[in-house]
Short mmCIF file of C-alpha atoms in Angstrom, two decimals:
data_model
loop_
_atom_site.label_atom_id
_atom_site.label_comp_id
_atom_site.label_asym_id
_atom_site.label_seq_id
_atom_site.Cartn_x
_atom_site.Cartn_y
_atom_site.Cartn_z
CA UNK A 1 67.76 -66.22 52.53
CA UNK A 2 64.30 -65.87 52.22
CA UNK A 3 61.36 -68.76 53.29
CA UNK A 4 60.47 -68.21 49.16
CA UNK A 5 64.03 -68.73 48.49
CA UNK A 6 64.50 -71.62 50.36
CA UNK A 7 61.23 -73.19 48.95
CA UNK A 8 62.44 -72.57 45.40
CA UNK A 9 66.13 -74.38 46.17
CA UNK A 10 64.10 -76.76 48.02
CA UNK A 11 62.16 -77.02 44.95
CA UNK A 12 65.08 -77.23 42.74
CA UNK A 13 66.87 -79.99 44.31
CA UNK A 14 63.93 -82.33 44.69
CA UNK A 15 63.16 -81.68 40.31
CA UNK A 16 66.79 -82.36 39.99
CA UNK A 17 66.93 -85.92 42.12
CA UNK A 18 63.52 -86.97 40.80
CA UNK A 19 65.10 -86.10 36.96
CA UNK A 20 68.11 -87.76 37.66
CA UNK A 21 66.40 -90.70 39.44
CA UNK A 22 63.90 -91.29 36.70
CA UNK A 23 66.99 -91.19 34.10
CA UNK A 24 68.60 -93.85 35.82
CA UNK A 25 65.42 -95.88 35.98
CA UNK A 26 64.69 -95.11 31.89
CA UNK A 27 68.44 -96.48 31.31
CA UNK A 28 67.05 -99.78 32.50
CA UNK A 29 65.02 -100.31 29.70
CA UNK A 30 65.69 -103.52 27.48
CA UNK A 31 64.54 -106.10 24.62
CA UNK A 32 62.19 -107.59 27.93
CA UNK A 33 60.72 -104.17 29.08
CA UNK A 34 58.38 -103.66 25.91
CA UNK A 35 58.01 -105.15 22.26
CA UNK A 36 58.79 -101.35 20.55
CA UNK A 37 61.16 -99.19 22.68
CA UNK A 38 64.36 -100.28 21.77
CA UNK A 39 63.99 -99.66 17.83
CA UNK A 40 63.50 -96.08 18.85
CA UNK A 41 67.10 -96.40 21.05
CA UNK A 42 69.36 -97.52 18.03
CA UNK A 43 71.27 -95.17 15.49
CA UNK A 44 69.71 -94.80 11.74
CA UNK A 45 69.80 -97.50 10.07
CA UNK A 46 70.91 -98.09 6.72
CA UNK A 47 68.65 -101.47 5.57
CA UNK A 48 65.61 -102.02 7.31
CA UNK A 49 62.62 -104.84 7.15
CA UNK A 50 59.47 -103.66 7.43
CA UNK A 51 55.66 -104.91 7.69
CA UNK A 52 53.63 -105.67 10.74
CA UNK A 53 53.63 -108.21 13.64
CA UNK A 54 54.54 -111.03 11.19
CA UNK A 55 57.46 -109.27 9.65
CA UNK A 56 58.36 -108.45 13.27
CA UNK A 57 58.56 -112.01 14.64
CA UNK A 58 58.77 -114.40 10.89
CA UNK A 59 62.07 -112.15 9.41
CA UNK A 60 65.49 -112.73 11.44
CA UNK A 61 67.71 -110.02 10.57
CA UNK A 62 70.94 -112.02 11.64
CA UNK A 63 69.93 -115.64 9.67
CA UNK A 64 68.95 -112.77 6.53
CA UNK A 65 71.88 -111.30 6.96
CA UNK A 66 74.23 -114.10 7.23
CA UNK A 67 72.66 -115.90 3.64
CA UNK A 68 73.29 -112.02 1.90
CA UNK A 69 77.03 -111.74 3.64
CA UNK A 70 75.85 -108.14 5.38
CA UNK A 71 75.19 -107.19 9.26
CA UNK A 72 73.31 -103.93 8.39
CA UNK A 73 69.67 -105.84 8.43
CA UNK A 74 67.60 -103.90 11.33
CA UNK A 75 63.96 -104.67 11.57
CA UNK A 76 61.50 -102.10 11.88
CA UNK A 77 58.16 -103.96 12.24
CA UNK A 78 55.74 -103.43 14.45
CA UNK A 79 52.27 -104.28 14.62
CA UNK A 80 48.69 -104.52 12.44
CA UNK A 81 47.73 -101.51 14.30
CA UNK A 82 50.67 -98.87 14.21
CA UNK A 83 52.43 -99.97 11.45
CA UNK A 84 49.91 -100.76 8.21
CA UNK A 85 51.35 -98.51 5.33
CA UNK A 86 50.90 -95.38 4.77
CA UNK A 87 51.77 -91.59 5.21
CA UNK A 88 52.49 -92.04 9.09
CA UNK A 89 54.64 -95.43 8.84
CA UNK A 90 56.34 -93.54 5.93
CA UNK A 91 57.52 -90.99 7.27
CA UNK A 92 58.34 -92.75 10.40
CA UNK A 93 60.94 -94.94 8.20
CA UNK A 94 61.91 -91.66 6.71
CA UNK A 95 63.19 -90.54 9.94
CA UNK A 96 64.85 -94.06 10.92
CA UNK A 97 66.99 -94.29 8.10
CA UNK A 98 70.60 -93.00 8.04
CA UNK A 99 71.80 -90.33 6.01
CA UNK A 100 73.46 -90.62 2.65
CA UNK A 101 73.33 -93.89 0.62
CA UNK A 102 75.71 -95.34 -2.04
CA UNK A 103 72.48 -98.12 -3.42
CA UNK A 104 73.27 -101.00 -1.92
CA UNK A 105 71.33 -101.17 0.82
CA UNK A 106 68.31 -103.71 1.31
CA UNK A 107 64.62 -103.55 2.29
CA UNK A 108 62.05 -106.14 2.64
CA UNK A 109 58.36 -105.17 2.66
CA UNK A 110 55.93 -107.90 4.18
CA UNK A 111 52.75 -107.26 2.77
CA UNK A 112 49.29 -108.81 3.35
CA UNK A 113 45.48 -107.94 3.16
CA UNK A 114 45.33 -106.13 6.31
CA UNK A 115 48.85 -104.02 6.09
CA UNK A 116 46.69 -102.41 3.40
CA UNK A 117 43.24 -101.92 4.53
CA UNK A 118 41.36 -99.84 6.88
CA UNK A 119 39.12 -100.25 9.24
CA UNK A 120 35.94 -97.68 8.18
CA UNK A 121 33.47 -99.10 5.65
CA UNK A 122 32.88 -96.12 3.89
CA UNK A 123 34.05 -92.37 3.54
CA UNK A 124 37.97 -90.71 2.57
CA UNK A 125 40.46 -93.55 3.35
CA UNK A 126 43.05 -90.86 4.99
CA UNK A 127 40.17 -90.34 7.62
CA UNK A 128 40.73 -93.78 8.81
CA UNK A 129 43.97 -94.32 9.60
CA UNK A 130 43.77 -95.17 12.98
CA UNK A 131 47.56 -95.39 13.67
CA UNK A 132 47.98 -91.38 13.58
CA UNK A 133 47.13 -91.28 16.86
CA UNK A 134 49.37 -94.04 18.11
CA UNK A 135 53.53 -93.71 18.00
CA UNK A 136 53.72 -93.85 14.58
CA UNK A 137 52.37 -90.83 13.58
CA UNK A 138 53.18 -89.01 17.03
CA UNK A 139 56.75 -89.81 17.46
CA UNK A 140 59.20 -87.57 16.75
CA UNK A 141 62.64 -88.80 18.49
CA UNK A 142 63.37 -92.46 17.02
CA UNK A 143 66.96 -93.10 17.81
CA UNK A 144 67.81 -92.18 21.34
CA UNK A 145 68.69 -93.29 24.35
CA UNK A 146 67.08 -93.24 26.87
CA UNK A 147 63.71 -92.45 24.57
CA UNK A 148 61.95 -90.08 27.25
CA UNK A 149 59.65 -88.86 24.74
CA UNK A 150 58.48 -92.98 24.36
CA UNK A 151 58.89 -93.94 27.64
CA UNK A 152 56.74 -90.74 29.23
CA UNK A 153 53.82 -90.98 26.30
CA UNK A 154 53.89 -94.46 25.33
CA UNK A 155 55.52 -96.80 27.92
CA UNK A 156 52.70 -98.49 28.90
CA UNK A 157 53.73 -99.85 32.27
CA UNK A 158 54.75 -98.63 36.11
CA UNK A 159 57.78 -96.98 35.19
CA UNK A 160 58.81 -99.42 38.88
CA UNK A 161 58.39 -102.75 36.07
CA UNK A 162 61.57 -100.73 34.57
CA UNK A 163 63.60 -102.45 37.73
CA UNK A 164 62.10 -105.68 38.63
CA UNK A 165 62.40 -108.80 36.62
CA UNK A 166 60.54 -109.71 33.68
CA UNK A 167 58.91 -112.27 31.49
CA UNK A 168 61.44 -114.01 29.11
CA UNK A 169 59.03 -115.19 26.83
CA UNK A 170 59.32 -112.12 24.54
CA UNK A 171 62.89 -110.23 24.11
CA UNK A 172 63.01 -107.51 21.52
CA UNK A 173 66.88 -107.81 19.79
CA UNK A 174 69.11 -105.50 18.90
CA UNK A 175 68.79 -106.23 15.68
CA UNK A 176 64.95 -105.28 15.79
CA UNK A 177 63.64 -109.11 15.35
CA UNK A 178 61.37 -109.74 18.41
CA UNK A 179 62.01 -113.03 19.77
CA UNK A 180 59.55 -115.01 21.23
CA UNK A 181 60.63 -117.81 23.40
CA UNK A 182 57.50 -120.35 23.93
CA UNK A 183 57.03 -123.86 23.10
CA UNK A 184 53.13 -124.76 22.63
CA UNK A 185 51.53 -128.01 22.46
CA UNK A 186 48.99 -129.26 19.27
CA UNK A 187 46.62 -128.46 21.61
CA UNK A 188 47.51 -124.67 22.72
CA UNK A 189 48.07 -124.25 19.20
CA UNK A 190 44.50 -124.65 18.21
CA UNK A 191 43.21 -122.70 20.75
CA UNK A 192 45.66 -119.90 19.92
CA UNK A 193 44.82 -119.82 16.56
CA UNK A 194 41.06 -119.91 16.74
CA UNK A 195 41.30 -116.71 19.49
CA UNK A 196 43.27 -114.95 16.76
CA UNK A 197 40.77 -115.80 13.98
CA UNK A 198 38.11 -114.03 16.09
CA UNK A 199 39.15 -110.31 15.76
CA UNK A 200 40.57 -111.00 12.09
CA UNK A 201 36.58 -112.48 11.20
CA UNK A 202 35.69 -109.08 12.22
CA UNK A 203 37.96 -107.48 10.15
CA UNK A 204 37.05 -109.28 7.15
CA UNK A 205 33.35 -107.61 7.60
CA UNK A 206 34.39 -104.49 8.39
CA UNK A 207 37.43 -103.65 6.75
CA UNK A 208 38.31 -102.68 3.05
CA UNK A 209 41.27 -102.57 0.69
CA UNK A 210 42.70 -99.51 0.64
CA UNK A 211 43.85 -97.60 -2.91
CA UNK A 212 45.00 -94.73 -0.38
CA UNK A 213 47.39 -97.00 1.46
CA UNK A 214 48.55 -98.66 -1.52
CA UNK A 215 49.53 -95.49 -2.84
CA UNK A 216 51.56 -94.76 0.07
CA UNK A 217 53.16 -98.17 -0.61
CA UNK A 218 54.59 -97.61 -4.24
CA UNK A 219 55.60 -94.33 -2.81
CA UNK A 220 57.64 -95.87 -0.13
CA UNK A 221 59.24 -98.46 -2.77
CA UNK A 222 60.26 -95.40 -4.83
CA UNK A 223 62.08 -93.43 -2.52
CA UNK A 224 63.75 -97.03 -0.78
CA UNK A 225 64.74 -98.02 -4.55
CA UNK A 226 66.88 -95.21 -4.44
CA UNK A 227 69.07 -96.39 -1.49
CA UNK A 228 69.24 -100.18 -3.34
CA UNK A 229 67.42 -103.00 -3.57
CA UNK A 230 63.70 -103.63 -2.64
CA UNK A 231 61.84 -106.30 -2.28
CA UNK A 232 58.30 -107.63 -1.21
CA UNK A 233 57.10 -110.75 0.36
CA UNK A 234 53.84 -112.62 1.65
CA UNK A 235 54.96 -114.63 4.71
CA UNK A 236 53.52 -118.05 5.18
CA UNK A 237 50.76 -118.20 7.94
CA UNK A 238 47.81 -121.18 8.62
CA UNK A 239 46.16 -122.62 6.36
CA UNK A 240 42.73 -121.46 7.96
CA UNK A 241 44.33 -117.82 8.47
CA UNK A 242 44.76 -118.03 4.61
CA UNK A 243 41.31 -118.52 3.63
CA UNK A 244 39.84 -115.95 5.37
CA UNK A 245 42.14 -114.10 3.81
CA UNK A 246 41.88 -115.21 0.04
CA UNK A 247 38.26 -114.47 1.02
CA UNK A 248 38.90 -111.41 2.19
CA UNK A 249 41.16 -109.87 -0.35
CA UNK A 250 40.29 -113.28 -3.38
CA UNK A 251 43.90 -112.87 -5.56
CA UNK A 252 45.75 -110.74 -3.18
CA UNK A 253 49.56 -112.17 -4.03
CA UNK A 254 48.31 -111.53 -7.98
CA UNK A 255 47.65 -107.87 -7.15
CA UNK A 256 51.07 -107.97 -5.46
CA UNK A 257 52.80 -109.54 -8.46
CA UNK A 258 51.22 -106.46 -10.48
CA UNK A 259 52.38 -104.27 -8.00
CA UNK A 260 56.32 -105.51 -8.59
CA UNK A 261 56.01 -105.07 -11.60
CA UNK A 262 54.72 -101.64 -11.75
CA UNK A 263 57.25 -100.66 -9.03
CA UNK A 264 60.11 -102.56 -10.27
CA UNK A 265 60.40 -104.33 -6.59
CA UNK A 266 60.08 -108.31 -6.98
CA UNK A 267 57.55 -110.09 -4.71
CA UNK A 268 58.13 -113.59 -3.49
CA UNK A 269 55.15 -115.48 -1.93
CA UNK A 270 55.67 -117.76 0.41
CA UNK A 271 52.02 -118.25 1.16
CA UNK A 272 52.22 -121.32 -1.88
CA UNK A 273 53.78 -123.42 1.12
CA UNK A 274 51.57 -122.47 4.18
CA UNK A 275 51.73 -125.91 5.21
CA UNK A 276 55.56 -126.37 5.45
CA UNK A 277 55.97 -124.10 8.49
CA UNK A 278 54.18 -123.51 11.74
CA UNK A 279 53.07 -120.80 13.47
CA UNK A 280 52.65 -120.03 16.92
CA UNK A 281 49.15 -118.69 16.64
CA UNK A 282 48.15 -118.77 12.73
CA UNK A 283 49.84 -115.85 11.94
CA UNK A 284 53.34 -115.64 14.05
CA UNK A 285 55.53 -117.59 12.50
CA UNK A 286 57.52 -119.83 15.58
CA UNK A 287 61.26 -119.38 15.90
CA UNK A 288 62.22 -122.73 13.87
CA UNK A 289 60.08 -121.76 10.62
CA UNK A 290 60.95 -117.95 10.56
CA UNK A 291 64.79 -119.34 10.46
CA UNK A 292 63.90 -121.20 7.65
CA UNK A 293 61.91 -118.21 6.12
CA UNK A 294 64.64 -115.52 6.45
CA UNK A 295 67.23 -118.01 4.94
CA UNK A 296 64.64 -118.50 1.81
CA UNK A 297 63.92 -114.83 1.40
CA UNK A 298 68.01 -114.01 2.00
CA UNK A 299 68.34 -116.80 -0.94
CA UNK A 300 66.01 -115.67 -3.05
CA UNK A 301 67.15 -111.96 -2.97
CA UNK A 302 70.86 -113.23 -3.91
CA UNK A 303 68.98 -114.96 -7.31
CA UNK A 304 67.07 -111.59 -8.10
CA UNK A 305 70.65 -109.21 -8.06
CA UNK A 306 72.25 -111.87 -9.66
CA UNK A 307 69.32 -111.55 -12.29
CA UNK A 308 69.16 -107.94 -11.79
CA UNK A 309 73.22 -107.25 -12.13
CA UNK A 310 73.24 -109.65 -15.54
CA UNK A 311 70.09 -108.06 -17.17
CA UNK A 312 68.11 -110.55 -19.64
CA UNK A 313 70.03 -113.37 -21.43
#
């Protein structure tokens, strides 16, 4: 055999350990490794919730699901950043959900100021959208496991964190619903919230409604109405997070209500009793309070098919 020969098996072997080493390393991945990857691990899913960081923590698939009697709830929230709507968060639900559908599955769209807004002041909306360059509008592999294509572009950790232990405090679930285990005093509470105001005062200068993403929206309703039964909802959040909202976007649950009623998808707002739950930060609803929020939404979904299946008295 020749030296070039032997380099090139030489060659071969190491690619092949280092392949099958890093596989075994990417098959520890769990819920405690990072707050996205393992929604891009399960199968297609059939009913999905969907929104931003609120949805993500506030809406607990399994309490939803046990109030509607169904276990095919998977939420695929994420955050402010990569998952406002539009075309990109579209068509990444496109490619989540399973094949086929007989109507009766079930989505829940969280929707707020800034899930429709973008961040220029001025100039074609679909020039803005900063989440195109982030895993929503790059990803193309969204249910398997191991994910290389997430874990080599958008893992971003030491692929050594992969084997050494982690943080409990957050735990993304099978289900999708990331869990955050932390217990905060009056105290922490206040400071979390007023270092969460900061960048969301910014926003509020900077940012804009946007017709472009709302478009997108009553797109998405469309095409999930065909599956079954759609609904949207305004999760509660602080009281002081709510008025910089209202003056932000002044009447933003009335344009909602206009919105279900032009897309046939009823809205429930929640944001009517802000001060009956607590949040971790003024936004993030704690564990306690989304509990209480899923089992409201799951209830009030039951009332609208009951309304929907009986048609008007």
């Amino acid at each position: 055999m020749s030296p070039l020969s032997r380099f090139l098996l030489l060659w071969a072997g190491l690619a092949v350990v280092t392949a099958a080493a890093l596989y075994a390393v990417f098959l520890q991945a769990d819920g405690y490794a990072d707050p996205y990857y393992l929604r891009f691990t399960t199968p297609p899913q059939r009913s999905l919730i969907l929104g931003t960081s609120r949805a993500a923590q506030g809406i607990q698939p399994a309490v939803l699901g046990e109030v509607l009697g169904r276990n095919d709830l998977y939420n695929f929230a994420f955050t402010i950043g990569t998952s406002p709507y539009g075309p990109d968060y579209n068509e990444l639900i496109r490619r989540k959900l399973a094949d086929g559908t007989d109507g009766n599955a079930v989505f829940i769209l969280a929707v707020d100021p800034w899930s429709l807004s973008v961040s220029c002041p001025t100039g074609p909306d679909s020039l803005c959208l900063e989440e195109r360059d982030r895993f929503t509008g790059q990803l193309k592999t969204v249910s398997r496991k191991p994910n290389f294509e997430y874990l080599l572009n958008y893992y971003g950790s030491p692929y050594y964190r992969l084997l050494l232990p982690t943080s409990r405090e957050i735990e993304l679930q099978d289900d999708g619903w990331l869990q955050v285990n932390v217990q905060i005093s009056a105290a922490k509470f206040v400071a979390n919230r007023e270092e969460k105001l900061i960048p969301y005062r910014r926003y509020a200068k900077r940012w804009r409604l946007s017709d472009y993403r709302l478009r997108y929206l009553k797109r998405l309703i469309a095409q999930l109405r065909e599956r079954g039964q759609v609904c949207l909802v305004r999760l509660p959040v602080d009281l002081e997070m709510f008025a910089l909202e209202e003056e932000y976007a002044p009447g933003f649950s009335d344009l909602a209500r206009r919105w279900a009623v032009e897309t046939g998808a009823p809205f429930l707002d929640l944001t009517a009793d802000n001060a009956a739950y607590r949040t971790l930060d003024g936004q993030h609803l704690e564990q306690t309070s989304g509990r209480r929020v899923s089992r409201v939404i799951g209830e009030w979904m039951l009332k609208e098919s009951d309304r929907t299946l009986k048609g008007p008295s």
